[in-house]
Short mmCIF file of C-alpha atoms in Angstrom, two decimals:
data_model
loop_
_atom_site.label_atom_id
_atom_site.label_comp_id
_atom_site.label_asym_id
_atom_site.label_seq_id
_atom_site.Cartn_x
_atom_site.Cartn_y
_atom_site.Cartn_z
CA MET J 8 -0.03 -0.09 0.03
CA SER J 9 1.67 3.28 -1.04
CA SER J 10 1.57 6.26 1.27
CA ILE J 11 1.57 9.95 0.23
CA ALA J 12 4.27 11.91 1.92
CA ARG J 13 2.79 14.89 3.86
CA PRO J 14 4.80 18.07 3.28
CA THR J 15 7.39 18.85 5.98
CA ARG J 16 5.99 22.28 6.35
CA ARG J 17 2.63 24.02 5.90
CA ILE J 18 2.12 27.57 5.52
CA LEU J 19 -1.19 29.38 5.74
CA LEU J 20 -1.26 32.42 3.58
CA ARG J 21 -3.83 35.37 3.95
CA SER J 22 -5.20 35.67 0.42
CA GLY J 23 -8.58 35.74 -1.35
CA LYS J 24 -7.95 32.51 -3.14
CA SER J 25 -5.18 30.15 -4.30
CA PRO J 26 -3.56 30.83 -7.65
CA PHE J 27 -4.74 27.28 -8.68
CA ASP J 28 -8.30 27.93 -7.97
CA VAL J 29 -10.60 28.42 -11.14
CA TYR J 30 -13.87 30.07 -10.85
CA SER J 31 -16.34 31.24 -13.57
CA LEU J 32 -16.62 35.11 -13.59
CA GLU J 33 -19.98 34.86 -11.99
CA GLU J 34 -18.70 32.64 -8.99
CA ALA J 35 -15.51 34.69 -8.63
CA LEU J 36 -17.66 37.85 -8.20
CA HIS J 37 -20.17 36.24 -5.94
CA ARG J 38 -17.31 34.91 -3.71
CA ASP J 39 -15.48 38.14 -4.04
CA VAL J 40 -12.31 36.29 -4.27
CA ILE J 41 -10.50 39.70 -5.18
CA ALA J 42 -11.32 40.74 -1.67
CA THR J 43 -12.82 44.05 -3.25
CA ASN J 44 -9.64 44.88 -5.08
CA SER J 45 -8.01 42.74 -7.84
CA GLY J 46 -4.49 44.27 -7.06
CA ASN J 47 -4.77 42.11 -3.81
CA LEU J 48 -4.30 38.95 -5.91
CA ILE J 49 -1.14 40.28 -7.67
CA PHE J 50 0.76 40.24 -4.35
CA SER J 51 -0.83 37.20 -2.86
CA ASP J 52 -0.30 35.04 -5.83
CA ALA J 53 3.28 36.17 -5.92
CA ALA J 54 3.70 35.55 -2.20
CA HIS J 55 2.28 32.01 -2.80
CA LYS J 56 4.66 31.25 -5.59
CA ILE J 57 7.65 32.56 -3.76
CA LEU J 58 7.06 30.47 -0.58
CA GLU J 59 6.16 27.32 -2.35
CA THR J 60 9.16 24.99 -2.20
CA PRO J 61 9.90 21.42 -2.30
CA GLY J 62 8.37 19.97 1.00
CA THR J 63 6.24 23.15 1.80
CA GLU J 64 2.57 23.38 1.11
CA VAL J 65 1.01 26.91 1.02
CA VAL J 66 -2.74 27.10 1.81
CA SER J 67 -4.99 30.07 1.13
CA ASN J 68 -7.06 31.10 4.08
CA GLY J 69 -9.80 32.78 1.73
CA ILE J 70 -8.95 36.17 3.16
CA ARG J 71 -11.28 35.24 6.21
CA THR J 72 -9.94 36.04 9.99
CA ASP J 73 -11.68 33.52 12.22
CA VAL J 74 -10.37 34.12 15.62
CA ASN J 75 -11.91 31.01 16.81
CA ALA J 76 -9.63 28.87 14.32
CA ALA J 77 -6.61 29.73 16.32
CA ALA J 78 -6.31 26.22 17.87
CA ARG J 79 -6.70 24.58 14.63
CA ILE J 80 -4.11 26.77 12.97
CA ASN J 81 -1.70 25.98 15.56
CA ALA J 82 -2.07 22.26 15.03
CA GLU J 83 -2.18 22.15 11.26
CA TYR J 84 0.30 24.85 10.16
CA ASP J 85 3.76 25.92 10.80
CA ALA J 86 3.47 29.51 10.02
CA PHE J 87 0.95 32.06 9.19
CA VAL J 88 2.07 34.67 6.40
CA ILE J 89 0.23 37.93 5.91
CA PRO J 90 0.86 39.90 2.69
CA LEU J 91 -0.73 43.29 3.18
CA ALA J 92 -1.06 46.66 1.37
CA ASN J 93 -2.27 49.85 2.90
CA ALA J 94 -3.49 47.96 6.16
CA PHE J 95 -2.95 50.99 8.33
CA ARG J 96 -5.72 53.16 7.60
CA PRO J 97 -9.01 54.01 9.46
CA THR J 98 -11.27 51.94 7.09
CA PHE J 99 -9.19 48.91 7.90
CA GLU J 100 -9.02 49.27 11.51
CA THR J 101 -11.92 46.65 12.32
CA SER J 102 -10.05 44.22 10.10
CA LEU J 103 -6.79 44.97 11.68
CA ASN J 104 -8.22 44.40 15.23
CA ARG J 105 -9.53 40.98 14.22
CA LEU J 106 -6.21 40.04 12.95
CA THR J 107 -4.64 41.04 16.09
CA GLN J 108 -7.05 38.96 18.13
CA LEU J 109 -6.24 35.98 15.94
CA ILE J 110 -2.45 36.54 16.00
CA SER J 111 -2.50 36.87 19.87
CA LYS J 112 -3.82 33.48 20.16
CA LEU J 113 -1.19 31.87 17.63
CA LYS J 114 1.84 29.97 18.97
CA ILE J 115 3.31 29.41 15.47
CA PRO J 116 5.50 32.11 13.54
CA VAL J 117 3.52 35.18 12.13
CA VAL J 118 5.32 36.91 9.30
CA VAL J 119 3.97 40.25 7.52
CA LEU J 120 5.07 41.05 4.04
CA GLY J 121 5.08 44.56 2.96
CA THR J 122 2.44 46.32 4.89
CA GLY J 123 1.96 50.11 4.50
CA ALA J 124 0.35 53.26 6.21
CA GLN J 125 -1.97 55.31 4.19
CA ALA J 126 -1.67 59.01 4.26
CA GLY J 127 -1.43 61.99 1.84
CA LEU J 128 1.48 62.81 -0.56
CA ASP J 129 2.81 65.03 2.01
CA TYR J 130 3.45 61.98 4.28
CA ASP J 131 1.54 63.64 7.15
CA ALA J 132 0.75 60.95 9.70
CA GLU J 133 -1.67 63.01 11.59
CA ARG J 134 -4.58 61.80 9.71
CA ILE J 135 -3.90 58.33 10.88
CA LYS J 136 -3.04 59.11 14.49
CA ALA J 137 -6.53 58.04 15.84
CA ILE J 138 -5.90 54.33 14.72
CA GLU J 139 -2.35 54.23 16.47
CA PRO J 140 -3.57 52.14 19.41
CA SER J 141 -4.83 49.49 16.94
CA VAL J 142 -1.62 49.59 14.93
CA LYS J 143 0.58 49.23 17.93
CA ALA J 144 -1.32 46.33 19.29
CA PHE J 145 -1.07 44.59 15.76
CA VAL J 146 2.68 45.28 15.26
CA SER J 147 3.59 44.10 18.96
CA ALA J 148 1.38 40.96 18.30
CA VAL J 149 3.35 40.23 15.14
CA LEU J 150 6.91 41.02 16.54
CA ASP J 151 6.08 38.62 19.54
CA ARG J 152 6.04 35.85 16.64
CA SER J 153 8.66 37.07 14.16
CA ALA J 154 12.01 38.61 14.11
CA SER J 155 11.05 41.73 12.25
CA ILE J 156 7.97 43.28 10.23
CA GLY J 157 8.23 43.95 6.48
CA VAL J 158 6.86 47.35 5.29
CA ARG J 159 6.28 48.94 1.86
CA GLY J 160 8.70 51.93 2.26
CA GLU J 161 10.20 54.84 3.90
CA PHE J 162 6.94 56.51 5.23
CA THR J 163 5.71 53.35 6.87
CA GLU J 164 9.05 52.62 8.29
CA GLN J 165 9.15 56.03 9.98
CA TYR J 166 5.70 55.81 10.95
CA LEU J 167 6.33 52.64 13.14
CA LYS J 168 9.72 53.97 14.43
CA ASP J 169 8.10 57.03 15.71
CA MET J 170 5.91 54.56 17.75
CA GLY J 171 8.98 53.06 19.39
CA PHE J 172 9.35 49.86 17.14
CA ARG J 173 12.78 49.01 15.84
CA ASP J 174 12.56 45.58 14.09
CA VAL J 175 10.92 47.19 10.99
CA GLU J 176 12.44 46.40 7.55
CA VAL J 177 11.53 48.14 4.21
CA ILE J 178 10.99 45.26 1.63
CA GLY J 179 8.73 46.83 -0.79
CA CYS J 180 5.94 44.45 -2.10
CA PRO J 181 6.17 40.74 -2.84
CA SER J 182 4.42 41.34 -6.15
CA MET J 183 7.56 42.78 -7.69
CA PHE J 184 9.44 39.59 -7.16
CA MET J 185 6.98 37.21 -8.97
CA TRP J 186 9.93 36.52 -11.30
CA GLY J 187 12.61 36.54 -8.57
CA LYS J 188 15.59 38.48 -9.13
CA GLU J 189 14.70 38.74 -12.98
CA LEU J 190 12.84 41.97 -14.07
CA ASN J 191 13.01 42.99 -17.85
CA VAL J 192 11.20 46.14 -18.64
CA GLU J 193 12.27 48.06 -21.67
CA LYS J 194 10.60 50.56 -24.36
CA ARG J 195 9.56 48.57 -27.29
CA VAL J 196 8.71 51.47 -29.53
CA PRO J 197 10.61 54.63 -29.78
CA ALA J 198 7.61 56.66 -29.20
CA LEU J 199 3.84 56.35 -28.60
CA THR J 200 1.70 57.19 -31.53
CA ARG J 201 -2.02 57.42 -32.32
CA ASP J 202 -2.12 53.64 -33.03
CA SER J 203 -0.16 52.59 -29.84
CA ARG J 204 -1.94 50.17 -27.39
CA ILE J 205 -2.14 51.92 -24.11
CA SER J 206 -3.58 50.80 -20.93
CA ILE J 207 -4.75 53.29 -18.15
CA ASN J 208 -6.04 52.68 -14.83
CA GLY J 209 -7.42 54.62 -11.69
CA SER J 210 -9.28 54.73 -8.64
CA HIS J 211 -12.75 56.13 -8.20
CA SER J 212 -11.31 58.95 -5.93
CA ALA J 213 -8.75 59.80 -8.63
CA VAL J 214 -11.34 60.02 -11.25
CA ARG J 215 -13.66 61.98 -9.03
CA SER J 216 -11.57 64.49 -7.46
CA GLN J 217 -7.96 64.18 -8.49
CA GLY J 218 -8.22 65.02 -12.23
CA LEU J 219 -7.99 61.73 -13.65
CA GLY J 220 -11.50 61.87 -15.19
CA ALA J 221 -10.51 64.61 -17.49
CA ILE J 222 -7.13 62.86 -18.46
CA ILE J 223 -9.16 59.73 -19.39
CA ARG J 224 -11.68 61.59 -21.41
CA ARG J 225 -9.07 63.52 -23.36
CA ASN J 226 -6.84 60.37 -24.24
CA HIS J 227 -9.92 58.43 -25.06
CA LYS J 228 -10.13 60.86 -28.01
CA ARG J 229 -6.47 60.79 -28.57
CA TYR J 230 -5.78 57.05 -28.69
CA PRO J 231 -8.29 54.54 -30.38
CA HIS J 232 -6.78 51.63 -28.81
CA LEU J 233 -6.95 53.07 -25.28
CA ARG J 234 -8.07 50.64 -22.74
CA PHE J 235 -9.03 51.21 -19.11
CA VAL J 236 -8.27 48.40 -16.56
CA ALA J 237 -10.47 48.55 -13.42
CA GLN J 238 -9.91 46.80 -10.18
CA ASN J 239 -12.85 47.26 -7.75
CA LEU J 240 -15.54 44.59 -7.26
CA SER J 241 -18.04 47.25 -7.78
CA ASP J 242 -16.41 48.03 -11.24
CA ALA J 243 -16.90 44.14 -12.03
CA LEU J 244 -20.49 44.01 -10.87
CA GLN J 245 -21.34 47.13 -12.95
CA MET J 246 -19.61 45.57 -16.04
CA HIS J 247 -20.85 42.01 -15.64
CA TRP J 248 -24.28 42.49 -14.22
CA ARG J 249 -24.87 46.16 -14.73
CA ASP J 250 -25.36 46.39 -11.01
CA LEU J 251 -25.39 49.96 -10.06
CA SER J 252 -26.28 49.53 -6.34
CA HIS J 253 -22.97 50.43 -4.84
CA PRO J 254 -22.02 54.10 -4.07
CA ASN J 255 -19.36 53.86 -6.58
CA ALA J 256 -22.00 54.01 -9.33
CA ALA J 257 -22.16 57.89 -8.58
CA VAL J 258 -18.85 58.27 -10.24
CA THR J 259 -20.12 58.37 -13.89
CA GLY J 260 -16.70 59.43 -15.18
CA MET J 261 -15.37 55.98 -14.36
CA PRO J 262 -14.89 54.09 -17.61
CA SER J 263 -16.42 50.90 -15.87
CA HIS J 264 -19.97 52.86 -15.59
CA PRO J 265 -22.40 51.74 -18.39
CA ASP J 266 -22.96 55.42 -19.29
CA HIS J 267 -19.20 56.14 -20.26
CA PRO J 268 -18.26 55.98 -23.99
CA MET J 269 -15.35 53.56 -23.19
CA PHE J 270 -17.81 51.01 -21.59
CA LYS J 271 -19.95 51.13 -24.75
CA GLU J 272 -16.95 50.68 -26.84
CA ASP J 273 -15.83 47.65 -25.04
CA LYS J 274 -12.64 49.36 -24.03
CA VAL J 275 -12.76 48.33 -20.24
CA ARG J 276 -11.47 45.19 -18.41
CA ILE J 277 -11.21 43.74 -14.90
CA TYR J 278 -9.42 40.54 -14.07
CA VAL J 279 -10.14 37.91 -11.40
CA ASP J 280 -6.84 36.03 -12.02
CA PRO J 281 -3.45 37.60 -12.25
CA VAL J 282 -2.38 35.30 -14.87
CA THR J 283 -4.74 36.44 -17.55
CA TRP J 284 -4.15 40.19 -16.29
CA ILE J 285 -0.45 39.95 -16.83
CA ASP J 286 -0.78 38.08 -20.20
CA ASP J 287 -3.02 40.66 -21.74
CA LEU J 288 -0.75 43.55 -20.72
CA ARG J 289 2.17 41.86 -22.65
CA GLU J 290 0.31 43.05 -25.77
CA PHE J 291 0.36 46.69 -24.70
CA ASP J 292 3.04 49.25 -25.59
CA TYR J 293 2.51 51.32 -22.29
CA SER J 294 0.53 51.40 -19.02
CA PHE J 295 -0.13 54.59 -16.80
CA GLY J 296 -2.51 55.61 -14.16
CA SER J 297 -3.17 55.82 -10.28
CA ARG J 298 -3.18 52.09 -9.59
CA ILE J 299 -0.06 50.73 -8.20
CA HIS J 300 -0.86 47.05 -8.83
CA GLY J 301 -2.30 47.83 -12.05
CA ASN J 302 1.13 49.28 -13.16
CA ILE J 303 2.93 46.62 -11.53
CA ALA J 304 0.97 43.91 -13.51
CA ALA J 305 2.27 45.83 -16.60
CA LEU J 306 5.91 45.87 -15.24
CA LEU J 307 5.62 42.08 -14.61
CA ALA J 308 4.55 41.75 -18.31
CA GLY J 309 7.71 43.54 -19.25
CA THR J 310 5.54 46.67 -20.42
CA PRO J 311 6.69 50.05 -19.45
CA ALA J 312 4.64 51.82 -16.95
CA THR J 313 4.49 55.25 -15.08
CA VAL J 314 2.48 55.60 -11.91
CA LEU J 315 0.49 58.74 -11.08
CA THR J 316 1.01 58.60 -7.46
CA ALA J 317 -2.01 59.81 -5.46
CA ASP J 318 -1.03 58.98 -1.63
CA SER J 319 1.78 57.89 0.43
CA ARG J 320 1.18 54.10 -0.10
CA THR J 321 1.75 54.53 -3.86
CA LEU J 322 4.53 57.10 -3.54
CA GLU J 323 6.62 55.12 -1.13
CA LEU J 324 6.57 52.13 -3.19
CA CYS J 325 7.44 53.86 -6.30
CA ARG J 326 10.32 55.35 -4.55
CA TYR J 327 11.65 52.32 -2.99
CA PHE J 328 11.44 50.24 -6.40
CA GLU J 329 12.46 53.41 -8.55
CA ILE J 330 9.35 52.87 -10.64
CA PRO J 331 8.81 55.95 -13.02
CA HIS J 332 6.26 58.08 -11.42
CA ARG J 333 4.66 61.59 -11.31
CA ARG J 334 2.46 63.03 -8.49
CA ILE J 335 -1.05 63.21 -9.76
CA ASP J 336 -1.37 66.70 -8.19
CA SER J 337 1.35 67.91 -10.34
CA VAL J 338 0.21 66.81 -13.82
CA ASP J 339 -2.17 68.86 -15.86
CA LYS J 340 -5.52 67.57 -17.04
CA ASP J 341 -4.34 67.63 -20.49
CA LEU J 342 -1.54 65.00 -19.77
CA ASP J 343 -0.48 63.16 -22.92
CA PRO J 344 0.96 59.53 -22.14
CA ALA J 345 3.32 60.13 -25.02
CA ARG J 346 5.31 62.64 -22.93
CA LEU J 347 5.28 60.35 -19.82
CA TYR J 348 6.61 57.50 -21.91
CA GLU J 349 9.40 59.77 -23.59
CA GLU J 350 10.39 61.06 -20.08
CA SER J 351 10.35 57.61 -18.39
CA ASP J 352 13.57 55.82 -17.35
CA PHE J 353 13.40 52.17 -16.34
CA GLY J 354 17.19 51.78 -15.85
CA PRO J 355 17.18 52.19 -12.09
CA LEU J 356 14.13 49.94 -11.69
CA VAL J 357 15.81 47.16 -13.50
CA SER J 358 19.43 47.65 -12.25
CA GLY J 359 18.48 47.90 -8.59
CA HIS J 360 16.17 44.95 -8.70
CA GLN J 361 18.75 42.26 -7.60
CA GLU J 362 19.70 44.26 -4.54
CA ARG J 363 16.07 44.72 -3.53
CA PHE J 364 15.33 40.89 -4.25
CA ASP J 365 18.35 39.97 -2.02
CA ARG J 366 17.03 42.22 0.83
CA PHE J 367 13.59 40.58 0.38
CA THR J 368 14.81 36.92 0.46
CA ALA J 369 17.09 37.84 3.48
CA PHE J 370 14.12 39.10 5.29
CA LEU J 371 12.39 35.79 4.69
CA GLU J 372 15.26 33.77 5.79
CA LYS J 373 15.51 35.79 8.98
CA ASN J 374 11.97 35.04 9.76
CA GLY J 375 12.45 31.27 9.02
CA LEU J 376 10.90 31.22 5.40
CA GLU J 377 12.34 29.44 2.47
CA ASN J 378 11.82 30.96 -1.17
CA THR J 379 11.48 29.00 -4.38
CA PHE J 380 14.20 30.86 -6.06
CA THR J 381 16.92 29.91 -3.53
CA HIS J 382 15.51 26.70 -2.19
CA GLY J 383 13.34 25.58 -5.13
CA ASP J 384 13.12 25.51 -8.79
CA GLY J 385 12.70 29.02 -9.22
CA GLY J 386 8.92 28.79 -9.68
CA ALA J 387 9.02 26.47 -12.86
CA ALA J 388 6.46 23.93 -11.30
CA PHE J 389 4.21 26.78 -10.13
CA GLU J 390 4.15 28.22 -13.68
CA ALA J 391 3.70 25.02 -15.51
CA ARG J 392 0.71 24.08 -13.23
CA LEU J 393 -0.85 27.58 -13.97
CA ARG J 394 -0.59 27.02 -17.50
CA GLU J 395 -2.46 23.70 -17.36
CA LEU J 396 -5.49 25.47 -16.01
CA ASP J 397 -8.21 27.27 -18.06
CA PHE J 398 -8.73 30.58 -16.38
CA PRO J 399 -11.69 32.89 -17.61
CA ALA J 400 -10.76 35.94 -19.57
CA GLY J 401 -11.20 39.35 -17.92
CA VAL J 402 -14.57 40.76 -17.24
CA ARG J 403 -15.85 42.76 -20.17
CA PRO J 404 -18.77 45.33 -20.37
CA TRP J 405 -22.23 43.63 -20.94
CA ASN J 406 -23.34 45.71 -23.86
CA GLU J 407 -25.16 43.11 -26.12
CA PRO J 408 -27.35 40.20 -24.68
CA ASP J 409 -25.89 37.54 -26.83
CA ILE J 410 -27.14 33.98 -26.30
CA GLU J 411 -23.64 32.83 -24.85
CA SER J 412 -23.53 35.61 -22.12
CA VAL J 413 -27.06 35.26 -21.27
CA THR J 414 -26.74 31.52 -20.95
CA SER J 415 -23.74 31.76 -18.53
CA ARG J 416 -25.46 34.31 -16.21
CA PHE J 417 -28.78 32.67 -16.16
CA GLY J 418 -27.03 29.34 -15.48
CA PHE J 419 -25.39 30.89 -12.60
CA LEU J 420 -28.60 32.36 -11.29
CA ASN J 421 -30.38 29.19 -11.64
CA GLY J 422 -27.74 27.37 -9.67
CA ARG J 423 -27.83 29.97 -6.89
CA LEU J 424 -31.60 29.58 -6.67
CA ALA J 425 -31.25 25.78 -6.18
CA GLU J 426 -28.65 26.68 -3.55
CA LEU J 427 -31.02 28.88 -1.73
CA ASP J 428 -33.85 26.53 -1.89
CA ALA J 429 -31.51 23.83 -0.26
CA ASP J 430 -30.30 26.48 2.41
CA ASN J 431 -34.16 27.55 3.18
CA ALA J 432 -35.03 23.92 3.60
CA ARG J 433 -32.00 23.29 5.88
CA LEU J 434 -32.99 26.40 7.99
CA ARG J 435 -36.67 25.54 8.01
CA ARG J 436 -35.60 22.13 9.58
CA GLU J 437 -33.15 23.71 12.06
CA LEU J 438 -35.96 26.18 13.07
CA ALA J 439 -38.41 23.38 13.58
CA LYS J 440 -35.83 21.53 15.53
CA ALA J 441 -35.24 24.53 17.69
CA ARG J 442 -38.73 25.31 18.42
CA SER J 443 -39.44 21.64 19.33
CA GLY J 444 -36.50 21.84 21.63
CA ALA J 445 -37.76 25.11 23.22
CA ARG J 446 -41.30 23.55 23.74
CA THR J 447 -39.55 20.54 25.30
CA ALA J 448 -37.57 22.75 27.55
CA GLU J 449 -40.53 24.77 28.40
CA THR J 450 -42.41 21.52 29.33
CA LYS J 451 -39.62 20.36 31.42
CA ALA J 452 -39.38 23.81 33.10
CA ASP J 453 -43.10 23.61 33.89
CA THR J 454 -42.63 20.14 35.22
CA ALA J 455 -39.63 21.13 37.40
CA LYS J 456 -41.61 24.14 38.65
CA ALA J 457 -44.53 21.94 39.64
CA SER J 458 -42.20 19.51 41.22
CA ALA J 459 -40.54 22.36 43.21
CA ALA J 460 -43.97 23.69 44.36
CA LYS J 461 -45.05 20.22 45.49
CA ALA J 462 -41.74 19.67 47.29
CA VAL J 463 -42.24 23.17 49.17
CA ALA J 464 -45.67 22.26 50.13
CA THR J 465 -44.48 19.03 51.41
CA ALA J 466 -41.94 20.49 53.43
CA ASP J 467 -44.34 22.97 54.92
CA ALA J 468 -46.61 20.21 55.78
CA ALA J 469 -43.87 18.16 57.43
CA LYS J 470 -42.72 21.34 59.36
CA ALA J 471 -46.46 21.73 60.64
CA ARG J 472 -46.48 18.03 61.68
CA VAL J 473 -43.42 18.38 63.68
CA SER J 474 -44.48 21.45 65.32
CA ALA J 475 -47.77 19.81 66.14
CA ALA J 476 -46.01 16.80 67.60
CA LYS J 477 -43.66 18.89 69.80
CA PRO J 478 -44.57 18.53 73.45
CA LYS J 479 -45.76 21.76 75.04
CA PRO J 480 -43.97 23.06 78.18
CA SER J 481 -45.67 22.21 81.61
CA VAL J 482 -47.45 24.81 83.55
CA TYR J 483 -44.58 25.18 85.95
CA ARG J 484 -42.08 25.90 83.04
CA ARG J 485 -44.24 28.56 81.69
CA ALA J 486 -44.65 30.12 85.11
CA ARG J 487 -41.00 30.02 85.77
CA ARG J 488 -40.17 31.71 82.39
CA VAL J 489 -42.47 34.58 83.38
CA VAL J 490 -41.48 35.20 86.95
CA GLY J 491 -38.12 33.75 87.07
CA ALA J 492 -36.02 36.75 86.06
CA PRO J 493 -37.77 39.50 88.31
CA LEU J 494 -37.55 37.02 91.33
CA ARG J 495 -33.82 36.44 90.77
CA LYS J 496 -33.31 40.26 90.58
CA ALA J 497 -35.23 40.80 93.75
CA LEU J 498 -33.07 38.33 95.80
CA GLN J 499 -30.10 39.90 94.46
CA ASN J 500 -31.04 43.29 95.81
CA ARG J 501 -31.83 41.93 99.18
CA ALA J 502 -28.45 40.41 99.39
#
């Protein structure tokens, strides 16, 4: 009888899904495998690949933070690895606190890869001062279980050091090490022309209030092959289902909105798998915009990219990796990507990559983690396995109700109805059981109450019988009780 060798080490990775999980677009959006932003999968897939070595199994936790799972995690895993982005921000505080509660119950090593603090381009930490107690608790819990904590860049490093932490290392983001020490980015054409294929990306806030909306509109007219790559779950729901229920739907200047001309021209995409995202960007001449991981995806594809930094989290990462960038508040609304392309220099990004990679792997080693590039096959098996899988193409705008698109959507909805019917039947059974149990408990309580009342009545009757059976004192004794004390007092006075 053959036996299957268990990996000598198991690592639990905080991520929306395993790189090898294949979901239909409908299922991926329903499950929210991108954890609201597809950029999360770029760095979690990279971390998965980097940590997968011979004898090591990497398991996704599905992004869930189940504090009650601490005992099981301690028993089944040898380390918990947490790749993070802009985790030190007010809107993430509740999630950060849950992570802290879980980590505080773990007895295994906990390693954080590339977390960041989010502030403005001025690096003013005052706006995140209110969450300092939560940040301190989280970092303290991590450092009790690791040698150091990895941060994105200079701002986050100083932010934590100002709180008194010393074991802080700038390692950037694991996404940039998807190919290990190799990073080949070069201009494929001498200049951008009207026929160039250009990818643009951006957040709702950048479109709404930082001028990106005007930049998109003007370059949509300049470049017929311009494509917008969205990243939010709300974008995907708008594009695939035409669901406008999210507050982001108010930003009609976003190309993912059904009213936008780029939507109507099928010039918008969003991806639920990094492999298809990166593959598509290989066909482009250039990428620019305010999304850091949207542009990192391009760099991983070998496509030149420039980031329009909109806050500290993007700025510090660009500075660390020497990614060409411009502050979004310093560019005019008539920005032409041809000028950005001409000005961009990818030499420092490429030439400094080896040193940054060595720093990253040294951090892993210090924290007891192996990496595939030093201890494995360089990710060859990982990539081969990916290529055997059939991932869905990126989400496209739903403009025409062709039979294929309608069939896939209604097929998913029909399946969901069957699931909901099964769930409802189960819930009805559980409710009936609970009600039956409640009635049984109520009956038992009434019986117990009646028994108690009967016992009290029995005790009272017994007490009465005892009292009735007790002999009464004689006439002499009753008289003595009445006159004894005064008589003794009189006799004492005579003496």
